[in-house]
Tab-separated table of C-alpha atoms and ligand atoms in Angstrom:
chain	number	residue	atom	x	y	z
A	203	MET	CA	28.135	-153.023	46.031
A	204	ASN	CA	28.235	-150.106	48.438
A	205	PHE	CA	31.734	-149.089	47.494
A	206	SER	CA	32.651	-145.515	46.671
A	207	ASN	CA	35.842	-143.690	45.717
A	208	SER	CA	37.585	-147.021	45.242
A	209	LYS	CA	39.448	-148.772	42.483
A	210	VAL	CA	37.190	-151.644	41.541
A	211	LEU	CA	38.343	-154.704	39.625
A	212	VAL	CA	35.229	-155.942	37.832
A	213	ARG	CA	35.018	-159.349	36.136
A	214	VAL	CA	32.389	-159.255	33.385
A	215	ASP	CA	31.474	-161.539	30.516
A	216	PHE	CA	32.282	-159.717	27.271
A	217	ASN	CA	32.666	-162.980	25.371
A	218	VAL	CA	30.541	-161.687	22.473
A	219	PRO	CA	30.288	-163.174	18.989
A	220	LEU	CA	32.429	-161.423	16.327
A	221	ASP	CA	32.248	-161.696	12.541
A	222	GLY	CA	35.207	-162.163	10.159
A	223	GLN	CA	35.981	-158.433	10.344
A	224	SER	CA	36.007	-158.543	14.153
A	225	GLN	CA	32.744	-156.618	14.331
A	226	ILE	CA	30.427	-157.479	17.223
A	227	THR	CA	27.358	-159.299	15.899
A	228	ASP	CA	25.417	-159.432	19.181
A	229	ASP	CA	26.209	-157.115	22.092
A	230	THR	CA	23.679	-158.533	24.581
A	231	ARG	CA	26.417	-159.576	26.986
A	232	ILE	CA	27.954	-156.094	27.059
A	233	GLU	CA	24.528	-154.506	27.513
A	234	ARG	CA	23.780	-156.798	30.420
A	235	ALA	CA	26.889	-155.688	32.300
A	236	ILE	CA	26.114	-151.974	31.929
A	237	PRO	CA	23.839	-151.581	35.012
A	238	THR	CA	26.587	-152.858	37.317
A	239	LEU	CA	29.262	-150.699	35.681
A	240	LYS	CA	27.056	-147.600	35.801
A	241	ALA	CA	26.101	-148.212	39.425
A	242	LEU	CA	29.799	-148.396	40.342
A	243	LEU	CA	30.633	-145.268	38.350
A	244	GLU	CA	27.828	-143.286	39.986
A	245	LYS	CA	29.543	-143.917	43.320
A	246	LYS	CA	32.701	-142.282	42.020
A	247	ASN	CA	34.683	-145.473	41.669
A	248	ALA	CA	37.354	-146.097	39.048
A	249	LEU	CA	36.766	-149.291	37.086
A	250	ILE	CA	39.321	-151.837	35.951
A	251	ILE	CA	37.346	-154.229	33.803
A	252	MET	CA	38.469	-157.725	32.881
A	253	SER	CA	36.948	-160.439	30.713
A	254	HIS	CA	37.840	-163.351	28.493
A	255	LEU	CA	37.013	-163.480	24.797
A	256	GLY	CA	36.950	-166.812	22.968
A	257	ARG	CA	39.504	-169.572	23.548
A	258	PRO	CA	42.875	-168.097	22.581
A	259	GLN	CA	44.828	-170.904	24.274
A	260	LYS	CA	43.105	-173.512	22.117
A	261	LYS	CA	43.330	-171.528	18.871
A	262	LYS	CA	46.928	-170.373	18.761
A	263	ASN	CA	48.854	-169.244	15.661
A	264	ASP	CA	50.897	-171.863	13.779
A	265	ASP	CA	54.051	-170.745	15.616
A	266	GLY	CA	52.394	-171.352	18.985
A	267	SER	CA	51.826	-167.679	19.798
A	268	ILE	CA	48.511	-166.170	20.874
A	269	ASN	CA	46.347	-164.852	18.035
A	270	VAL	CA	46.111	-161.346	19.491
A	271	LYS	CA	44.502	-159.846	16.406
A	272	LYS	CA	41.570	-162.226	16.623
A	273	PHE	CA	41.047	-162.396	20.368
A	274	THR	CA	42.000	-158.920	21.605
A	275	LEU	CA	39.439	-157.168	23.772
A	276	GLU	CA	40.286	-153.992	21.906
A	277	HIS	CA	37.413	-155.073	19.607
A	278	ILE	CA	35.055	-154.282	22.464
A	279	VAL	CA	36.325	-150.814	23.456
A	280	ASN	CA	34.194	-148.627	21.169
A	281	ARG	CA	30.937	-150.453	21.773
A	282	LEU	CA	31.522	-150.478	25.526
A	283	SER	CA	32.272	-146.791	25.485
A	284	THR	CA	29.070	-146.054	23.542
A	285	LEU	CA	26.879	-148.184	25.796
A	286	LEU	CA	28.470	-146.802	28.938
A	287	GLY	CA	28.420	-143.206	27.707
A	288	THR	CA	31.980	-142.574	28.840
A	289	PRO	CA	35.474	-143.005	27.344
A	290	VAL	CA	37.127	-146.384	27.894
A	291	GLN	CA	40.902	-146.739	28.097
A	292	PHE	CA	42.509	-149.967	26.946
A	293	ALA	CA	45.506	-151.765	28.459
A	294	LYS	CA	47.505	-153.705	25.888
A	295	ASP	CA	48.241	-156.392	28.458
A	296	THR	CA	46.361	-157.991	31.332
A	297	VAL	CA	48.840	-157.734	34.209
A	298	GLY	CA	51.902	-156.242	32.505
A	299	GLU	CA	53.417	-152.782	32.469
A	300	ASP	CA	50.666	-151.094	30.477
A	301	ALA	CA	47.942	-152.460	32.783
A	302	MET	CA	49.910	-151.432	35.896
A	303	THR	CA	50.700	-147.915	34.672
A	304	LYS	CA	47.186	-147.204	33.440
A	305	SER	CA	45.440	-148.673	36.484
A	306	GLU	CA	47.681	-146.676	38.821
A	307	ALA	CA	46.842	-143.449	37.026
A	308	LEU	CA	43.110	-144.173	36.942
A	309	ARG	CA	40.884	-141.609	38.658
A	310	ALA	CA	37.313	-141.679	39.981
A	311	GLY	CA	34.803	-142.069	37.154
A	312	GLU	CA	37.393	-143.418	34.715
A	313	VAL	CA	37.266	-146.819	33.034
A	314	LEU	CA	40.087	-149.124	31.990
A	315	LEU	CA	39.570	-152.364	30.067
A	316	LEU	CA	42.328	-154.953	30.436
A	317	GLU	CA	43.440	-157.253	27.628
A	318	ASN	CA	41.870	-160.739	27.396
A	319	THR	CA	42.478	-162.664	30.638
A	320	ARG	CA	42.845	-165.898	28.647
A	321	PHE	CA	45.978	-164.627	26.905
A	322	HIS	CA	47.612	-166.071	30.029
A	323	ALA	CA	47.458	-169.838	30.539
A	324	GLU	CA	47.466	-169.027	34.277
A	325	GLU	CA	43.892	-167.736	33.962
A	326	GLU	CA	42.259	-171.088	33.263
A	327	ALA	CA	44.677	-172.802	35.666
A	328	GLY	CA	43.376	-170.502	38.421
A	329	GLU	CA	46.975	-169.662	39.258
A	330	GLU	CA	47.558	-167.621	42.435
A	331	GLY	CA	50.476	-165.475	41.291
A	332	PHE	CA	48.560	-164.234	38.275
A	333	ALA	CA	45.438	-163.650	40.386
A	334	ASN	CA	47.517	-161.690	42.877
A	335	GLN	CA	48.851	-159.431	40.125
A	336	LEU	CA	45.276	-158.689	39.059
A	337	ALA	CA	44.216	-158.087	42.643
A	338	LYS	CA	47.072	-155.646	43.293
A	339	MET	CA	45.572	-153.148	40.853
A	340	ALA	CA	42.419	-152.567	42.916
A	341	ASP	CA	40.902	-152.068	46.377
A	342	VAL	CA	37.724	-153.966	45.672
A	343	TYR	CA	36.611	-156.943	43.528
A	344	VAL	CA	33.212	-157.340	41.893
A	345	ASN	CA	32.219	-160.451	39.934
A	346	ASP	CA	29.374	-160.021	37.468
A	347	ALA	CA	30.251	-162.927	35.159
A	348	PHE	CA	27.743	-165.596	36.184
A	349	GLY	CA	28.305	-167.487	32.909
A	350	THR	CA	31.824	-168.436	34.046
A	351	ALA	CA	31.047	-168.862	37.749
A	352	HIS	CA	31.342	-172.651	37.426
A	353	ARG	CA	35.013	-172.310	36.474
A	354	ALA	CA	37.718	-171.967	39.111
A	355	HIS	CA	39.706	-169.509	36.992
A	356	ALA	CA	42.055	-166.828	38.266
A	357	SER	CA	39.824	-163.862	37.412
A	358	THR	CA	36.556	-165.527	38.450
A	359	ALA	CA	37.562	-167.280	41.659
A	360	THR	CA	41.218	-167.216	42.801
A	361	VAL	CA	41.456	-163.418	42.670
A	362	ALA	CA	38.744	-163.099	45.341
A	363	LYS	CA	41.121	-164.620	47.918
A	364	PHE	CA	43.092	-161.397	47.926
A	365	PHE	CA	40.121	-159.301	49.066
A	366	SER	CA	38.510	-159.441	52.495
A	367	LYS	CA	34.812	-160.242	52.664
A	368	ASP	CA	33.746	-156.581	52.868
A	369	LYS	CA	35.850	-155.755	49.805
A	370	LYS	CA	34.214	-158.121	47.351
A	371	ALA	CA	30.719	-158.475	45.964
A	372	PHE	CA	28.499	-159.929	43.262
A	373	GLY	CA	27.506	-157.576	40.475
A	374	LEU	CA	23.815	-156.919	39.855
A	375	LEU	CA	23.562	-159.444	37.020
A	376	MET	CA	25.155	-162.241	38.999
A	377	ASN	CA	23.149	-161.417	42.111
A	378	ASN	CA	19.958	-161.588	40.088
A	379	GLU	CA	20.873	-164.997	38.640
A	380	ILE	CA	21.576	-166.418	42.086
A	381	GLU	CA	18.446	-164.969	43.684
A	382	ASN	CA	16.273	-166.395	40.931
A	383	ALA	CA	17.974	-169.799	41.020
A	384	GLN	CA	17.341	-169.893	44.770
A	385	LYS	CA	13.629	-169.478	44.152
A	386	VAL	CA	13.620	-172.962	42.671
A	387	THR	CA	16.247	-174.546	44.926
A	388	ASN	CA	15.065	-173.186	48.307
A	389	ASN	CA	11.466	-173.782	49.344
A	390	PRO	CA	9.815	-173.532	45.931
A	391	ALA	CA	6.072	-172.862	45.831
A	392	ARG	CA	4.257	-176.112	44.996
A	393	PRO	CA	3.463	-177.880	42.826
A	394	PHE	CA	6.980	-177.607	41.388
A	395	THR	CA	7.386	-178.903	37.837
A	396	ALA	CA	10.671	-179.335	36.012
A	397	ILE	CA	10.725	-179.645	32.247
A	398	VAL	CA	13.900	-181.207	30.912
A	399	GLY	CA	14.519	-181.634	27.201
A	400	GLY	CA	17.307	-181.502	24.669
A	401	ALA	CA	19.405	-184.044	22.912
A	402	LYS	CA	21.106	-186.247	25.453
A	403	VAL	CA	20.307	-187.852	28.776
A	404	SER	CA	24.019	-187.943	29.581
A	405	ASP	CA	24.178	-184.114	29.740
A	406	LYS	CA	21.255	-183.893	32.148
A	407	ILE	CA	21.601	-186.930	34.413
A	408	LEU	CA	22.890	-184.992	37.402
A	409	LEU	CA	20.175	-182.385	36.947
A	410	ILE	CA	17.400	-184.972	36.788
A	411	ARG	CA	18.757	-186.816	39.805
A	412	GLN	CA	18.986	-183.628	41.850
A	413	LEU	CA	15.518	-182.548	40.755
A	414	LEU	CA	14.027	-185.835	41.934
A	415	ASP	CA	14.705	-184.615	45.485
A	416	LYS	CA	12.817	-181.383	44.895
A	417	VAL	CA	10.034	-181.538	42.326
A	418	ASP	CA	6.466	-182.814	42.301
A	419	ASN	CA	6.438	-183.417	38.546
A	420	ILE	CA	9.173	-183.962	36.011
A	421	ILE	CA	8.472	-183.694	32.312
A	422	ILE	CA	10.959	-185.199	29.876
A	423	GLY	CA	10.932	-184.278	26.189
A	424	GLY	CA	13.327	-183.957	23.275
A	425	GLY	CA	15.763	-186.581	22.078
A	426	MET	CA	16.507	-187.814	25.588
A	427	ALA	CA	12.941	-189.064	26.031
A	428	TYR	CA	13.646	-192.017	23.735
A	429	THR	CA	16.306	-193.474	26.015
A	430	PHE	CA	13.614	-193.575	28.712
A	431	MET	CA	11.151	-195.094	26.215
A	432	LYS	CA	13.698	-197.772	25.407
A	433	ALA	CA	14.180	-198.385	29.143
A	434	GLN	CA	10.450	-199.124	29.352
A	435	GLY	CA	10.746	-201.638	26.533
A	436	GLY	CA	9.342	-199.444	23.741
A	437	SER	CA	10.238	-199.578	20.037
A	438	ILE	CA	11.851	-196.281	19.139
A	439	GLY	CA	12.951	-196.809	15.522
A	440	THR	CA	16.005	-194.698	14.700
A	441	SER	CA	15.284	-192.047	17.351
A	442	LEU	CA	18.209	-190.639	19.310
A	443	VAL	CA	19.211	-193.111	22.011
A	444	GLU	CA	22.112	-193.624	24.384
A	445	LEU	CA	22.220	-197.374	24.846
A	446	ASP	CA	24.777	-197.106	27.640
A	447	LYS	CA	22.329	-194.947	29.596
A	448	VAL	CA	19.305	-197.216	29.359
A	449	ALA	CA	20.036	-198.891	32.702
A	450	LEU	CA	20.431	-195.504	34.331
A	451	ALA	CA	17.165	-194.316	32.790
A	452	LYS	CA	15.465	-197.354	34.354
A	453	GLU	CA	16.988	-196.454	37.702
A	454	LEU	CA	15.716	-192.867	37.475
A	455	LEU	CA	12.218	-194.054	36.555
A	456	GLN	CA	12.223	-196.363	39.589
A	457	LEU	CA	13.544	-193.617	41.847
A	458	ALA	CA	10.753	-191.288	40.739
A	459	LYS	CA	8.221	-194.027	41.470
A	460	ASP	CA	9.676	-194.614	44.950
A	461	LYS	CA	9.505	-190.926	45.694
A	462	ASN	CA	5.976	-190.589	44.366
A	463	ILE	CA	7.001	-188.096	41.742
A	464	LYS	CA	5.018	-187.831	38.550
A	465	PHE	CA	7.487	-188.654	35.759
A	466	LEU	CA	5.964	-187.705	32.426
A	467	LEU	CA	7.266	-188.939	29.095
A	468	PRO	CA	5.687	-187.919	25.784
A	469	LYS	CA	2.894	-190.413	25.014
A	470	ASP	CA	3.092	-189.566	21.307
A	471	SER	CA	5.690	-188.165	18.925
A	472	ILE	CA	5.978	-186.522	15.566
A	473	ILE	CA	8.158	-188.943	13.684
A	474	ALA	CA	10.103	-188.412	10.462
A	475	ASP	CA	11.765	-190.686	7.914
A	476	SER	CA	14.950	-188.586	7.990
A	477	PHE	CA	16.604	-185.855	10.064
A	478	ASN	CA	15.516	-183.139	7.688
A	479	LYS	CA	12.972	-180.326	7.595
A	480	ASP	CA	11.533	-181.722	4.344
A	481	ALA	CA	11.221	-185.287	5.657
A	482	ASN	CA	7.897	-187.157	5.555
A	483	THR	CA	6.206	-187.008	8.956
A	484	LYS	CA	3.443	-188.681	10.917
A	485	ILE	CA	2.266	-188.922	14.492
A	486	CYS	CA	2.508	-192.135	16.472
A	487	SER	CA	2.780	-193.533	19.959
A	488	SER	CA	6.297	-192.845	21.307
A	489	ASP	CA	6.822	-196.482	22.295
A	490	ASN	CA	5.782	-197.885	18.946
A	491	ILE	CA	7.860	-196.040	16.350
A	492	ASP	CA	8.275	-197.753	12.976
A	493	GLU	CA	11.657	-199.070	11.955
A	494	ASN	CA	13.691	-196.392	10.114
A	495	TRP	CA	11.585	-193.545	11.537
A	496	MET	CA	12.701	-191.208	14.311
A	497	GLY	CA	10.902	-189.091	16.897
A	498	LEU	CA	11.751	-185.431	16.374
A	499	ASP	CA	9.049	-183.681	18.421
A	500	ILE	CA	6.406	-184.431	21.018
A	501	GLY	CA	2.917	-185.098	19.647
A	502	GLU	CA	-0.481	-183.524	20.340
A	503	VAL	CA	-1.432	-185.820	23.224
A	504	ALA	CA	1.893	-185.124	24.973
A	505	ARG	CA	1.555	-181.372	24.416
A	506	LYS	CA	-1.880	-181.405	26.049
A	507	GLU	CA	-0.817	-183.590	28.972
A	508	PHE	CA	2.388	-181.602	29.606
A	509	SER	CA	0.559	-178.265	29.305
A	510	ASP	CA	-2.102	-179.320	31.829
A	511	VAL	CA	0.580	-180.172	34.395
A	512	ILE	CA	2.545	-176.972	33.693
A	513	GLU	CA	-0.505	-174.747	33.861
A	514	SER	CA	-1.414	-175.986	37.339
A	515	SER	CA	2.135	-175.521	38.701
A	516	LYS	CA	3.399	-172.775	40.990
A	517	THR	CA	7.121	-173.166	40.270
A	518	ILE	CA	8.488	-174.131	36.866
A	519	LEU	CA	12.022	-174.840	35.752
A	520	TRP	CA	12.647	-175.392	32.048
A	521	ASN	CA	15.885	-176.610	30.505
A	522	GLY	CA	16.058	-177.947	26.954
A	523	PRO	CA	13.691	-178.043	23.963
A	524	MET	CA	10.972	-180.657	23.396
A	525	GLY	CA	12.042	-181.382	19.831
A	526	VAL	CA	14.275	-180.280	16.993
A	527	PHE	CA	12.859	-176.767	17.264
A	528	GLU	CA	15.399	-175.366	14.792
A	529	MET	CA	13.342	-177.039	12.026
A	530	GLU	CA	9.824	-175.632	11.718
A	531	PRO	CA	7.985	-178.993	11.334
A	532	PHE	CA	9.425	-180.053	14.721
A	533	ALA	CA	9.125	-176.748	16.593
A	534	GLY	CA	5.462	-177.024	17.607
A	535	GLY	CA	5.997	-179.042	20.787
A	536	THR	CA	8.524	-176.619	22.208
A	537	ARG	CA	6.274	-173.717	21.262
A	538	ALA	CA	3.276	-175.317	22.997
A	539	ILE	CA	5.330	-175.752	26.165
A	540	ALA	CA	6.513	-172.129	25.971
A	541	HIS	CA	2.874	-171.022	25.829
A	542	ALA	CA	1.955	-173.196	28.799
A	543	VAL	CA	4.862	-171.756	30.828
A	544	ALA	CA	3.780	-168.209	29.913
A	545	PHE	CA	0.182	-169.017	30.861
A	546	ALA	CA	1.204	-170.419	34.250
A	547	THR	CA	3.401	-167.367	34.878
A	548	ASP	CA	0.447	-165.116	34.127
A	549	GLN	CA	-1.527	-167.098	36.738
A	550	GLY	CA	1.136	-166.320	39.339
A	551	ALA	CA	3.682	-169.110	38.962
A	552	PHE	CA	7.434	-168.459	39.105
A	553	SER	CA	9.147	-169.680	35.937
A	554	LEU	CA	12.871	-169.967	35.365
A	555	ILE	CA	14.240	-170.704	31.917
A	556	GLY	CA	17.831	-171.914	31.884
A	557	GLY	CA	20.173	-173.264	29.243
A	558	GLY	CA	21.067	-171.890	25.835
A	559	ASP	CA	18.573	-173.753	23.678
A	560	SER	CA	15.535	-173.225	25.875
A	561	VAL	CA	16.418	-169.532	25.891
A	562	SER	CA	16.456	-169.399	22.076
A	563	ALA	CA	13.229	-171.422	22.042
A	564	ILE	CA	11.427	-168.954	24.292
A	565	ASN	CA	12.772	-166.048	22.246
A	566	GLN	CA	11.618	-167.768	19.047
A	567	SER	CA	8.122	-168.042	20.520
A	568	GLY	CA	8.167	-164.298	21.277
A	569	LEU	CA	7.272	-165.030	24.911
A	570	GLU	CA	10.508	-163.858	26.515
A	571	ASN	CA	8.702	-161.136	28.459
A	572	GLN	CA	6.042	-163.495	29.762
A	573	VAL	CA	8.224	-165.726	31.908
A	574	SER	CA	9.691	-164.798	35.299
A	575	PHE	CA	13.415	-165.133	34.616
A	576	ILE	CA	15.641	-166.179	31.747
A	577	SER	CA	19.099	-167.231	32.843
A	578	THR	CA	22.079	-166.277	30.699
A	579	GLY	CA	24.418	-168.660	32.486
A	580	GLY	CA	23.974	-171.941	30.577
A	581	GLY	CA	26.554	-174.272	32.128
A	582	ALA	CA	26.814	-172.293	35.362
A	583	MET	CA	23.050	-172.380	35.930
A	584	LEU	CA	22.932	-176.083	35.149
A	585	GLU	CA	25.677	-176.814	37.694
A	586	TYR	CA	24.013	-174.596	40.303
A	587	LEU	CA	20.734	-176.467	39.852
A	588	GLU	CA	22.623	-179.772	40.021
A	589	GLY	CA	23.490	-178.739	43.562
A	590	LYS	CA	27.176	-178.081	42.908
A	591	GLU	CA	29.029	-175.288	44.614
A	592	LEU	CA	30.133	-172.774	41.966
A	593	PRO	CA	33.728	-171.596	42.562
A	594	GLY	CA	32.832	-168.051	41.434
A	595	VAL	CA	29.999	-167.863	43.941
A	596	ALA	CA	31.879	-169.515	46.809
A	597	ALA	CA	34.827	-167.161	46.315
A	598	ILE	CA	32.634	-164.146	47.075
A	599	THR	CA	30.603	-165.602	49.931
A	600	GLN	CA	33.575	-167.137	51.754
A	601	ASP	CA	36.238	-165.194	53.638
B	283	AMP	P1	20.622	-179.546	24.598
B	283	AMP	O1	21.784	-178.701	24.179
B	283	AMP	O2	20.979	-180.815	25.269
B	283	AMP	O3	19.555	-178.760	25.327
B	283	AMP	O4	19.977	-180.053	23.241
B	283	AMP	C1	19.378	-179.192	22.334
B	283	AMP	C2	19.320	-179.868	21.004
B	283	AMP	O5	18.551	-181.048	21.098
B	283	AMP	C3	18.667	-179.016	19.960
B	283	AMP	O6	19.612	-178.685	18.995
B	283	AMP	C4	17.584	-179.916	19.394
B	283	AMP	O7	17.508	-179.872	17.990
B	283	AMP	C5	17.999	-181.289	19.850
B	283	AMP	N1	16.851	-182.188	19.943
B	283	AMP	C6	15.713	-181.989	20.602
B	283	AMP	N2	14.863	-183.007	20.416
B	283	AMP	C7	15.484	-183.887	19.610
B	283	AMP	C8	15.099	-185.155	19.051
B	283	AMP	N3	13.906	-185.675	19.300
B	283	AMP	N4	15.993	-185.775	18.256
B	283	AMP	C9	17.203	-185.230	18.012
B	283	AMP	N5	17.612	-184.046	18.509
B	283	AMP	C10	16.757	-183.385	19.303
């Protein structure tokens, strides 16, 4: 990002949650973009900032028009200006007359925020003409929106085509995400342990398959563990199961065996007689769950076994909770794993936490400062770790 005295088109992720009065309820995403924006301003650049907010194409007014009032980025202007410590101009369109006039008049040190990129259907279609109109406003393109890097949209990928390699760059946030992801994908320190949890196997199949080429140990927890239990012939009561994925689970277990990878499933579970925080609970072996009972968290034996493996690891990747951590009676397993990850990190391991729910789980445990890196790019991080090329990354690194 060594640009100076240039007009810089910066793609950020300002897709923040708003309440019914269009007030921002959590400005983490804006805060996270500030270092990049400030670094560019210090070098006397002028900034043309673009972002999406919500899904305006999917939630149109009854007459088919865009719900501007709800999805306008004007809601962000004041907070951005406060956090940035400088006035922020707003363009009432994304590539129209207002955007063109204001971007042309923009001087060094000034900031212009464009209207929601998703007001144009061309954005999500990755359309070239629209991307070209965006590109025309600036000399340089910076992408700091890692969370949307897995989408080949106009403002995240196509637009980069109109800038030569020396005129485009990752922002600091995005660079950091990629560097940290590479610590687990390229030559990780060993032993390398992946912890995969959450509700469904189907969401994580590609991840697990990819990880089987890289890890020494794989720990499976959460709802998805019961599909594997079923694959091994266990009785799982009414636990979450994907019957159409049982054969695949068997295949993955065999693959792990062939590759000599330790594949750990929870030996015991906390089971409940309903999906409810006030349900009756007991602990039992995960492959011998009573009829009409369901596994909602890993048990004590599993916590101990998982923690021992985690604590002797040098690289740790964690995606997905070990149980229904949103309900206190089933949060203990996830918390125990969070402590083990923090312990290992303190002993010198590198730990990467990715995916929305594992991030809230680590925050809930109060251990967010005791792990190496917490990714903000849920789907993008998952796809990166699955070995896919992210269009937003490729667009910057390619000519
Ligand atoms: P994911 O988005 O795939 O990471 O899944 C996270 C969700 O999985 C959380 O909302 C958890 O409550 C849920 N979950 C974790 N363990 C279980 C379980 N044993 N049974 C049902 N849901 C679970």
